[in-house]
mmCIF file of C-alpha atoms in Angstrom:
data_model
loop_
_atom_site.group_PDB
_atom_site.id
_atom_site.type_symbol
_atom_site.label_atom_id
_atom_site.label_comp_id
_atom_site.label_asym_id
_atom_site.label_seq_id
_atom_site.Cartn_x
_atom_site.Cartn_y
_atom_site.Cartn_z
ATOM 1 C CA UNK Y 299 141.691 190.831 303.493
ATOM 2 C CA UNK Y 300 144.448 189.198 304.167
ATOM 3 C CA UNK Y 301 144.679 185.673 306.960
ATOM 4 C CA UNK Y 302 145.272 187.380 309.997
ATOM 5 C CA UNK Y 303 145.758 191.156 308.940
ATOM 6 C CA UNK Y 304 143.803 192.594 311.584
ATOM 7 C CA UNK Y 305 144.225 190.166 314.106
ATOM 8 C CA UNK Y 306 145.506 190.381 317.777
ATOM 9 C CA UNK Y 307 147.951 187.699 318.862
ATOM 10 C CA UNK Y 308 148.431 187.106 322.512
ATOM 11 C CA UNK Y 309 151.704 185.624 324.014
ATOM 12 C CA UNK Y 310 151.801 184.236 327.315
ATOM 13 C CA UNK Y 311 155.087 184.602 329.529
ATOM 14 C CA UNK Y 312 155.558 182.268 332.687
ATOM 15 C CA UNK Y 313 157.965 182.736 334.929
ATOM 16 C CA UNK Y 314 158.720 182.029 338.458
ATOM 17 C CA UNK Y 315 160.530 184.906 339.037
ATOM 18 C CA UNK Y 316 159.720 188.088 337.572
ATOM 19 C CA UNK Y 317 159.819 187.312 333.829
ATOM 20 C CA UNK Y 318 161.990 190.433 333.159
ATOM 21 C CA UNK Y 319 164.538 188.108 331.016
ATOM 22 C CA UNK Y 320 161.594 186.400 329.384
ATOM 23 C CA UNK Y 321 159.926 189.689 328.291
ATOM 24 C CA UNK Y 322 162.927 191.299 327.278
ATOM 25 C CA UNK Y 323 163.866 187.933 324.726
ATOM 26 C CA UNK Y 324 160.737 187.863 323.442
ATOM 27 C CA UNK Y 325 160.197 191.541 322.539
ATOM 28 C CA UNK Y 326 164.021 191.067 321.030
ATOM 29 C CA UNK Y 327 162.498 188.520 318.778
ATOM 30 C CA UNK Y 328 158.986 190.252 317.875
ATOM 31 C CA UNK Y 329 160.817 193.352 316.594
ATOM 32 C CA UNK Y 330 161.155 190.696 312.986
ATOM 33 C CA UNK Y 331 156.956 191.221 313.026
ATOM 34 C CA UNK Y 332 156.567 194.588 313.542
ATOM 35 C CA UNK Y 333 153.347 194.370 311.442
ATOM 36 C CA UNK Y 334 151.595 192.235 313.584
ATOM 37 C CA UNK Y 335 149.033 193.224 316.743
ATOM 38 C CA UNK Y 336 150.519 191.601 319.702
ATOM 39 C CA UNK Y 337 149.814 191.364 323.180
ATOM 40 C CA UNK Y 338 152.438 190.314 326.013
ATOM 41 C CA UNK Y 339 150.492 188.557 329.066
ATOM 42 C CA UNK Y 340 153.495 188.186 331.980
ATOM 43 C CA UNK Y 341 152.746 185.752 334.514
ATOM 44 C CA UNK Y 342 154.880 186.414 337.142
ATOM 45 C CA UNK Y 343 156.194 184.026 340.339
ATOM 46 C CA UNK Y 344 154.417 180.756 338.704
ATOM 47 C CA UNK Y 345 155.760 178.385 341.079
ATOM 48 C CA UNK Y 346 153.406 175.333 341.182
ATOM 49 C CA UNK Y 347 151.563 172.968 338.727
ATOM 50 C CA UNK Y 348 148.238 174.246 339.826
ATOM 51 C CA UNK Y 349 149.306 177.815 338.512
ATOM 52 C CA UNK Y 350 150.888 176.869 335.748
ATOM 53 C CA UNK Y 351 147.607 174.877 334.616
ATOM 54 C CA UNK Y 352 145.462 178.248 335.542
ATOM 55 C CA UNK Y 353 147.543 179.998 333.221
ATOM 56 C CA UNK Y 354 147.949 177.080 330.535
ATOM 57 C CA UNK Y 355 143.838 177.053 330.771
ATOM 58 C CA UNK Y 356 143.686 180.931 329.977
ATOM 59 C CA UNK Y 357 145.989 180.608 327.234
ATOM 60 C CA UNK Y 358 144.283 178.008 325.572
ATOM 61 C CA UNK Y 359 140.723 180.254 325.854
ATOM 62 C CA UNK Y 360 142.520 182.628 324.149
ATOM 63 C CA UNK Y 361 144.603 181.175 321.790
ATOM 64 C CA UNK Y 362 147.852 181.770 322.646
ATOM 65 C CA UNK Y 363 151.547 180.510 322.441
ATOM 66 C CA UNK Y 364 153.359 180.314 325.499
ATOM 67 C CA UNK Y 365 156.682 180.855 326.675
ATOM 68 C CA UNK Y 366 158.400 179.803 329.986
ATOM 69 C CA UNK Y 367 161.362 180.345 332.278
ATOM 70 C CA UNK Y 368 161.406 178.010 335.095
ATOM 71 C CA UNK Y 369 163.977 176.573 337.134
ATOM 72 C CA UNK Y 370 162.385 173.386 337.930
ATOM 73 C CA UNK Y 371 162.316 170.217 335.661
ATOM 74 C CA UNK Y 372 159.787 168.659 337.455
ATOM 75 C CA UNK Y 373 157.728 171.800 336.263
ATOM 76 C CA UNK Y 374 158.897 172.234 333.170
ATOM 77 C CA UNK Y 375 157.571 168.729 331.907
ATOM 78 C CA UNK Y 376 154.259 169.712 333.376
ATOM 79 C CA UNK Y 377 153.707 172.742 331.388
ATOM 80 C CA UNK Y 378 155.231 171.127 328.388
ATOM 81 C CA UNK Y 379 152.825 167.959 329.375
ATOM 82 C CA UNK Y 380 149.585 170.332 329.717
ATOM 83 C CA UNK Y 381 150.447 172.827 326.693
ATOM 84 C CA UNK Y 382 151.100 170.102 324.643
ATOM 85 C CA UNK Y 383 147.772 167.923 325.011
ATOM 86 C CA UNK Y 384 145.919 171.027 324.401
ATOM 87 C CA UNK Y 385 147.726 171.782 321.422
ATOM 88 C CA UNK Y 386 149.258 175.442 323.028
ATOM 89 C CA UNK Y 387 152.232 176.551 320.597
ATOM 90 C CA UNK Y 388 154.915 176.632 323.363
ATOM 91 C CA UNK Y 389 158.992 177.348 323.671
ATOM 92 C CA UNK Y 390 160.917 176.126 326.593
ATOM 93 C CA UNK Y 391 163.579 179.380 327.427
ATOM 94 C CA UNK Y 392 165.837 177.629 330.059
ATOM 95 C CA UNK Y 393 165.314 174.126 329.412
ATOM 96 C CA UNK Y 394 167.255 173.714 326.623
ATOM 97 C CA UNK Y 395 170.354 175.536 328.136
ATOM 98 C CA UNK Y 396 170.377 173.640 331.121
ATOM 99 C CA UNK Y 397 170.467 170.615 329.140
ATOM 100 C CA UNK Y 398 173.151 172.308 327.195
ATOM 101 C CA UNK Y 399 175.256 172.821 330.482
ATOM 102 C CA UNK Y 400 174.579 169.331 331.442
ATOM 103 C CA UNK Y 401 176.169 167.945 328.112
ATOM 104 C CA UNK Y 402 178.582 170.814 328.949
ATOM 105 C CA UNK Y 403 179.709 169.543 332.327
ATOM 106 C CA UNK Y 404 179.640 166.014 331.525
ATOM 107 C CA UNK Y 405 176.541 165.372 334.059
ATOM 108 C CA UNK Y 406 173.295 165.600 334.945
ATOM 109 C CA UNK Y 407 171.514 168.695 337.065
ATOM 110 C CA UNK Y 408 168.867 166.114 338.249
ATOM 111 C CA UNK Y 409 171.601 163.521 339.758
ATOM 112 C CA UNK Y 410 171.651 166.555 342.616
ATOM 113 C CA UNK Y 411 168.278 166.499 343.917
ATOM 114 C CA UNK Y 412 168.903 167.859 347.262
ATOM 115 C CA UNK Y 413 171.527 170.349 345.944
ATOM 116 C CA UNK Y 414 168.943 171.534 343.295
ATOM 117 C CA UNK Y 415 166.146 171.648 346.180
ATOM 118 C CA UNK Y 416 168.897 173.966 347.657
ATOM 119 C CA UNK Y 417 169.560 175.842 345.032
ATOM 120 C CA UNK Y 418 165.705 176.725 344.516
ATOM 121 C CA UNK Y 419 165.323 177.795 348.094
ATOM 122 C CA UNK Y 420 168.143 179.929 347.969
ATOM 123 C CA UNK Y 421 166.819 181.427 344.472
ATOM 124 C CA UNK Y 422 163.166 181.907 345.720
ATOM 125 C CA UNK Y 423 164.642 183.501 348.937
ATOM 126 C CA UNK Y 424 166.656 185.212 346.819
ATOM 127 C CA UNK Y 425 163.464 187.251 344.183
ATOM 128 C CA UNK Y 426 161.124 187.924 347.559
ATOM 129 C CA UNK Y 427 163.599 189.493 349.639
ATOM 130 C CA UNK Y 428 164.402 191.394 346.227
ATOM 131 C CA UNK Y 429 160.605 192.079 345.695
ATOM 132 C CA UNK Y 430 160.008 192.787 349.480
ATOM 133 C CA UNK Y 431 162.705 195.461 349.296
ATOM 134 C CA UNK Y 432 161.739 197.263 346.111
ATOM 135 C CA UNK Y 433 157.868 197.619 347.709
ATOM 136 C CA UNK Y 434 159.648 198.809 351.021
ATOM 137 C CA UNK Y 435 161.765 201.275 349.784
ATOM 138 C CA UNK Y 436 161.941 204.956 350.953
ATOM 139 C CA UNK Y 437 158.912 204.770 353.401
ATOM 140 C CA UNK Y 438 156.827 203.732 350.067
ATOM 141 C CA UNK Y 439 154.423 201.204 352.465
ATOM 142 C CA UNK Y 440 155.113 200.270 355.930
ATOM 143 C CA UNK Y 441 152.736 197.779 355.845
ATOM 144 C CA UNK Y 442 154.477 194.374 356.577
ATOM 145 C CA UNK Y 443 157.136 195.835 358.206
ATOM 146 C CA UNK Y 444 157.152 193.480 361.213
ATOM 147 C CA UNK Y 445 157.919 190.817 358.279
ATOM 148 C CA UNK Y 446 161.597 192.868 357.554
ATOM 149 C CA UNK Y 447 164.641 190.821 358.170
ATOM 150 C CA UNK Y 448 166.625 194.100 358.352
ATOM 151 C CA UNK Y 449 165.069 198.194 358.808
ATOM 152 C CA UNK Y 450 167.349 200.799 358.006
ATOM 153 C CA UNK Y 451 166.578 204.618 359.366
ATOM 154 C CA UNK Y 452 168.406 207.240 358.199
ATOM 155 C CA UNK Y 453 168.207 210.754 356.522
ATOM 156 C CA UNK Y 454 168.179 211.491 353.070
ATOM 157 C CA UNK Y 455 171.765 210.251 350.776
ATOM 158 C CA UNK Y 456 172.798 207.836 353.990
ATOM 159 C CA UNK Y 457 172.842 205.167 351.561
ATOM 160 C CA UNK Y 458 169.429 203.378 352.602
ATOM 161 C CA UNK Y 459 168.837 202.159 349.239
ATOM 162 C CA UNK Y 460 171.939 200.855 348.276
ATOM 163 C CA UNK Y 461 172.069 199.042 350.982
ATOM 164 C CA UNK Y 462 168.905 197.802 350.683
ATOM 165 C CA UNK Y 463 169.304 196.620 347.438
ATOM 166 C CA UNK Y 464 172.545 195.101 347.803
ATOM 167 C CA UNK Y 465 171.476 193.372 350.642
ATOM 168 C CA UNK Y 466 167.948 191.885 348.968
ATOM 169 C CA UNK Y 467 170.591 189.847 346.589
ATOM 170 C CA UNK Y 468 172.084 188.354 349.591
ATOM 171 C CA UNK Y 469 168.220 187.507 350.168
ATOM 172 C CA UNK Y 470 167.530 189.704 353.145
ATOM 173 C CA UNK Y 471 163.755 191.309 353.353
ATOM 174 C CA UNK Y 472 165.150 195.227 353.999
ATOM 175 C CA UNK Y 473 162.895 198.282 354.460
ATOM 176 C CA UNK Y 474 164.402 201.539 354.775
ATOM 177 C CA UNK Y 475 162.373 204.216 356.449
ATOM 178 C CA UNK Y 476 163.751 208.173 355.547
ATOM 179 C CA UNK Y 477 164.257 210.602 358.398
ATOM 180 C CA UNK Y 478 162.764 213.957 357.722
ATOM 181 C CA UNK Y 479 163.714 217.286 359.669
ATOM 182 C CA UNK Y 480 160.690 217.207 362.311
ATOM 183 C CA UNK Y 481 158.693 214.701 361.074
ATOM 184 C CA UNK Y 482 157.915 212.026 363.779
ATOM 185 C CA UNK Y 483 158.724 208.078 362.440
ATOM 186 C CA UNK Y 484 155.892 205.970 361.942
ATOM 187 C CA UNK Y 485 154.553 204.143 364.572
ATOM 188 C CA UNK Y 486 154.754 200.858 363.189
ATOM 189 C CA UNK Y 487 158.852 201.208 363.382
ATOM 190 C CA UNK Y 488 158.573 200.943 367.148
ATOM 191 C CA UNK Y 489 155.534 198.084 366.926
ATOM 192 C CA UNK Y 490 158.860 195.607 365.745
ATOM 193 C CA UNK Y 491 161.368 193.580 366.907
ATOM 194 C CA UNK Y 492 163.707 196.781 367.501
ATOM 195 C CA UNK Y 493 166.928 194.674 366.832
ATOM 196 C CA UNK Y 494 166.405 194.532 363.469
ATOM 197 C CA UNK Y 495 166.419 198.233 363.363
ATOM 198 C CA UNK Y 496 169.737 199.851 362.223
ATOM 199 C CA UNK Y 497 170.412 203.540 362.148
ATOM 200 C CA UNK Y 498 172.549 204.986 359.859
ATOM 201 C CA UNK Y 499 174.862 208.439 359.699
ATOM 202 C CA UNK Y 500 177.032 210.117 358.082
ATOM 203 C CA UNK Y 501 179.560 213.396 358.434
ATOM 204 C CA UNK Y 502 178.579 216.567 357.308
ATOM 205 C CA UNK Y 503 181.207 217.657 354.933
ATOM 206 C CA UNK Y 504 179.943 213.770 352.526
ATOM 207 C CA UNK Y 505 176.777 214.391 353.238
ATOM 208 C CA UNK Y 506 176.763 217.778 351.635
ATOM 209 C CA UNK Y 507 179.557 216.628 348.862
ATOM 210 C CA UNK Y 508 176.747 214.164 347.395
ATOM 211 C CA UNK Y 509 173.569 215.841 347.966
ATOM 212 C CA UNK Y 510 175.327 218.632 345.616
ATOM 213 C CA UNK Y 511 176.526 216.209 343.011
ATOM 214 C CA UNK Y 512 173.150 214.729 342.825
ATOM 215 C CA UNK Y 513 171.574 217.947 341.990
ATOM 216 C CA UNK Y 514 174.072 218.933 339.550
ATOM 217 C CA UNK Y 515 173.419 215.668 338.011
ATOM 218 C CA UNK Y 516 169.802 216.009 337.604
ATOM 219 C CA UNK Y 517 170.553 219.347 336.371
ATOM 220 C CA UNK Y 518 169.318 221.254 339.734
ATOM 221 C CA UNK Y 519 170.482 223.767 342.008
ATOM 222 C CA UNK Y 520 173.270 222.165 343.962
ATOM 223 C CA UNK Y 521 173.057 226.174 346.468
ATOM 224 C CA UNK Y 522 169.600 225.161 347.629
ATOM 225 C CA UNK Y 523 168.411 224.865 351.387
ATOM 226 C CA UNK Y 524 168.954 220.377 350.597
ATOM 227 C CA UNK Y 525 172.849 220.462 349.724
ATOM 228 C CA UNK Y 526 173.404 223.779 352.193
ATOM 229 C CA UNK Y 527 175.705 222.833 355.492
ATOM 230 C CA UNK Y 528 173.022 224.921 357.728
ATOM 231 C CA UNK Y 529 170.302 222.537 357.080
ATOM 232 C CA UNK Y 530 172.264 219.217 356.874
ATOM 233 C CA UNK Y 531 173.690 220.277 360.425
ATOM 234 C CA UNK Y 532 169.845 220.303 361.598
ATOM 235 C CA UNK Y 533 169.143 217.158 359.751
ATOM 236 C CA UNK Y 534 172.009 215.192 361.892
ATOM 237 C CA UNK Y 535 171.127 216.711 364.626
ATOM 238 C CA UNK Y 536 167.810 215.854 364.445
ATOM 239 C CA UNK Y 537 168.698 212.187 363.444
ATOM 240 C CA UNK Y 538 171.374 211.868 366.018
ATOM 241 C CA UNK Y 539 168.234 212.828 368.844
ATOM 242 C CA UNK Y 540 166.040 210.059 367.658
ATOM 243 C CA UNK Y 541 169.020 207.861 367.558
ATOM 244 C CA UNK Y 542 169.714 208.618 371.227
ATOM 245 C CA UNK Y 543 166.168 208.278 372.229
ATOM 246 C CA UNK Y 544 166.052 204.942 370.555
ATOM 247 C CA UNK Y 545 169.557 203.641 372.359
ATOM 248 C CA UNK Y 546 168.660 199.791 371.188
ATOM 249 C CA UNK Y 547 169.732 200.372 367.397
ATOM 250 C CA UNK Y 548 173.009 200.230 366.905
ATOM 251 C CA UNK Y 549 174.011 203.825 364.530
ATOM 252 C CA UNK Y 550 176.362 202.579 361.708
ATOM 253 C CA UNK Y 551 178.834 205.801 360.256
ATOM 254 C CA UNK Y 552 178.803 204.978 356.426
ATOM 255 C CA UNK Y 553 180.934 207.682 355.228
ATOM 256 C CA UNK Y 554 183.757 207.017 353.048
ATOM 257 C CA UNK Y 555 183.213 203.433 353.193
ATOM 258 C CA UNK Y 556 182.842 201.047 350.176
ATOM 259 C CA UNK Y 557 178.913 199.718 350.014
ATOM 260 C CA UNK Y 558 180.214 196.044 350.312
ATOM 261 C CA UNK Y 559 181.722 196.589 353.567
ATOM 262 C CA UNK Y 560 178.913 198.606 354.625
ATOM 263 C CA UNK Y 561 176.388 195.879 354.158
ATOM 264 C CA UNK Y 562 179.173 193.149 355.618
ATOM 265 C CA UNK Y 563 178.995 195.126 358.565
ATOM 266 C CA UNK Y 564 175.116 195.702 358.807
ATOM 267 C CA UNK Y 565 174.497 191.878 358.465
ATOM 268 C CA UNK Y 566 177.209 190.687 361.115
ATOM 269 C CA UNK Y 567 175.260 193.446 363.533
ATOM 270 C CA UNK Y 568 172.584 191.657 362.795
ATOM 271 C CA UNK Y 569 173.492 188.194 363.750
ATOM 272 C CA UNK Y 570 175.100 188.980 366.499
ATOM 273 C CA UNK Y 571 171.933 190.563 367.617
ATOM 274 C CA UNK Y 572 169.819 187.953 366.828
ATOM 275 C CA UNK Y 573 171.859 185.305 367.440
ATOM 276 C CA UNK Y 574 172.133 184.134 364.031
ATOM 277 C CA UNK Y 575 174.805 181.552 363.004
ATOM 278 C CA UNK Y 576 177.945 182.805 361.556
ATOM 279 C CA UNK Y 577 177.167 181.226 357.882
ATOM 280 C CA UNK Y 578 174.752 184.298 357.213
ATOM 281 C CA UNK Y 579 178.018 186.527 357.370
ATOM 282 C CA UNK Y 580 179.430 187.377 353.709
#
C-alpha cells in the first residue's frame, strides 16, 4: 500500500463572509487530484482572532491545510502567525492580490485606516443584510422580523424577491411576507414598527402576462386557476382589502417599471418615513 492511498485529507476554508469564492477556487484546483479522499470544512463569517484560533486549533487536531479569504490585514497576519507556529500548511487567497493592487496603484491599502474601517463596515453590513434576506424570504421564518430594515407584502409575482435581493446588496435587512387568497398575515407583521412595512401591487393584465410565462417556463400549464384573470382579480382584491385595512403602509404599483427604480423608490419611502438622512437614497 501505497503513502496515503486510502487516506482522507481535510481542507479547512475561512472566510468572513460566506466562503462561496473560496470553495469554488479550491474545488477548481482539487479537480488535478481526483484520486485523492478529500474533505472541504467551510468556516463561514470568521471575523475575529478568537475564531480564527478555534478553527486554526481544529485544524491542527486534524491535520489539515488551511485556506483563507479575509478582508482584514490585521487578521490575516494572525492566522498566518497561529497556522504557522503550529506548522498548519496554509494559502493566503486575498492577501496576495491586495498586495498586488497596492503595487498596482502605487500605494498602500493600510495608509487608509479609517477608510478601510469603512470599507469593512459597509462590507459586513453588506453579507448580513444579504444573509438576513435569503433566511426571510417568501414567509420562510418570521422569526426576527422586528429586526427587518424593510418588509415587503404582496401577492405572488409582485416582485418581493427581487426586490429583496436587490435591496440586501445595498445592505438593507428585507423580509418579504406572500399574500395568499384568504389566508390571514401573521401576527408578528403587525407586532412591528408598521413603517417599515411596504405593500406592493400590480395590474391585472402583468400580473397574469408573467404568472403564464413562468409556467411555460417550468414547463407547466400556463391555463391553470394561478395564471387565470378570474382568480388574479380575487387575489388583488383580496390584497387591495388588507391594504386598506392597514392604511399606514404606503402600496407601491410595480408594474412595468424597471427593478432599479422600483427599489430607488421603496428606499426613499423609507427614509422619508423614518426620517432617515438623504445619503441612504441610491
Amino acid at each position: 500500500m501505497t503513502d496515503g492511498e486510502n487516506k482522507t485529507y481535510t481542507i479547512y476554508i475561512v472566510s468572513d463572509s460566506t466562503g462561496e469564492t473560496a470553495a469554488t477556487m479550491i474545488r477548481a484546483a482539487l479537480v488535478q487530484y481526483s484520486t485523492k479522499e478529500i474533505n472541504i470544512i467551510r468556516c463561514k463569517n470568521v471575523r475575529t482572532e478568537a475564531q480564527a484560533e478555534a478553527v486554526i486549533e481544529e485544524c491542527f487536531e486534524r491535520r489539515g491545510m488551511l485556506a483563507y479569504t479575509v478582508a482584514s490585514s490585521q487578521l490575516r497576519n494572525k492566522i498566518r502567525e497561529i497556522a504557522s507556529g503550529k506548522g498548519i500548511p496554509y494559502f493566503d487567497l486575498l492577501g496576495p492580490l491586495l498586495n498586488t493592487l497596492d503595487t498596482f496603484f502605487g500605494e498602500h491599502s493600510e495608509a487608509h485606516v479609517g477608510a478601510l474601517r469603512a470599507v469593512d463596515e459597509r462590507y459586513f453590513k453588506r453579507i448580513e443584510a444579504i444573509e438576513y434576506t435569503v433566511k426571510h424570504d417568501d414567509g420562510k421564518t418570521f422569526a426576527e422580523l422586528d429586526k427587518a430594515d424593510i418588509v415587503l407584502v404582496g401577492i405572488s409575482r409582485t416582485s418581493k424577491t427581487p426586490l429583496s435581493i436587490f435591496l440586501s446588496h445595498k445592505g438593507w435587512k428585507v423580509a418579504n411576507v406572500p399574500m395568499v387568497l384568504d389566508t390571514p398575515l401573521p401576527e408578528e407583521l403587525f407586532k412591528i414598527d408598521q413603517r417599515r412595512i411596504v405593500g406592493l401591487i400590480i395590474d391585472m393584465d402583468s400580473l397574469q402576462r408573467i404568472r403564464k410565462s413562468r409556467l411555460e417556463k417550468f414547463g407547466q400549464d400556463p391555463g391553470g386557476e394561478y395564471a387565470s384573470m378570474a382568480h388574479i382579480a380575487k387575489e388583488i382584491e383580496y390584497a387591495e382589502k388588507i391594504f386598506k385595512q392597514n392604511r399606514r403602509w404606503p402600496v407601491f404599483n410595480v408594474t412595468e417599471r424597471a427593478l432599479e427604480e422600483n427599489a430607488s423608490e421603496i428606499v426613499r419611502i423609507i427614509a422619508a418615513r423614518l426620517g432617515l438622512p438623504d445619503s441612504v437614497i441610491f
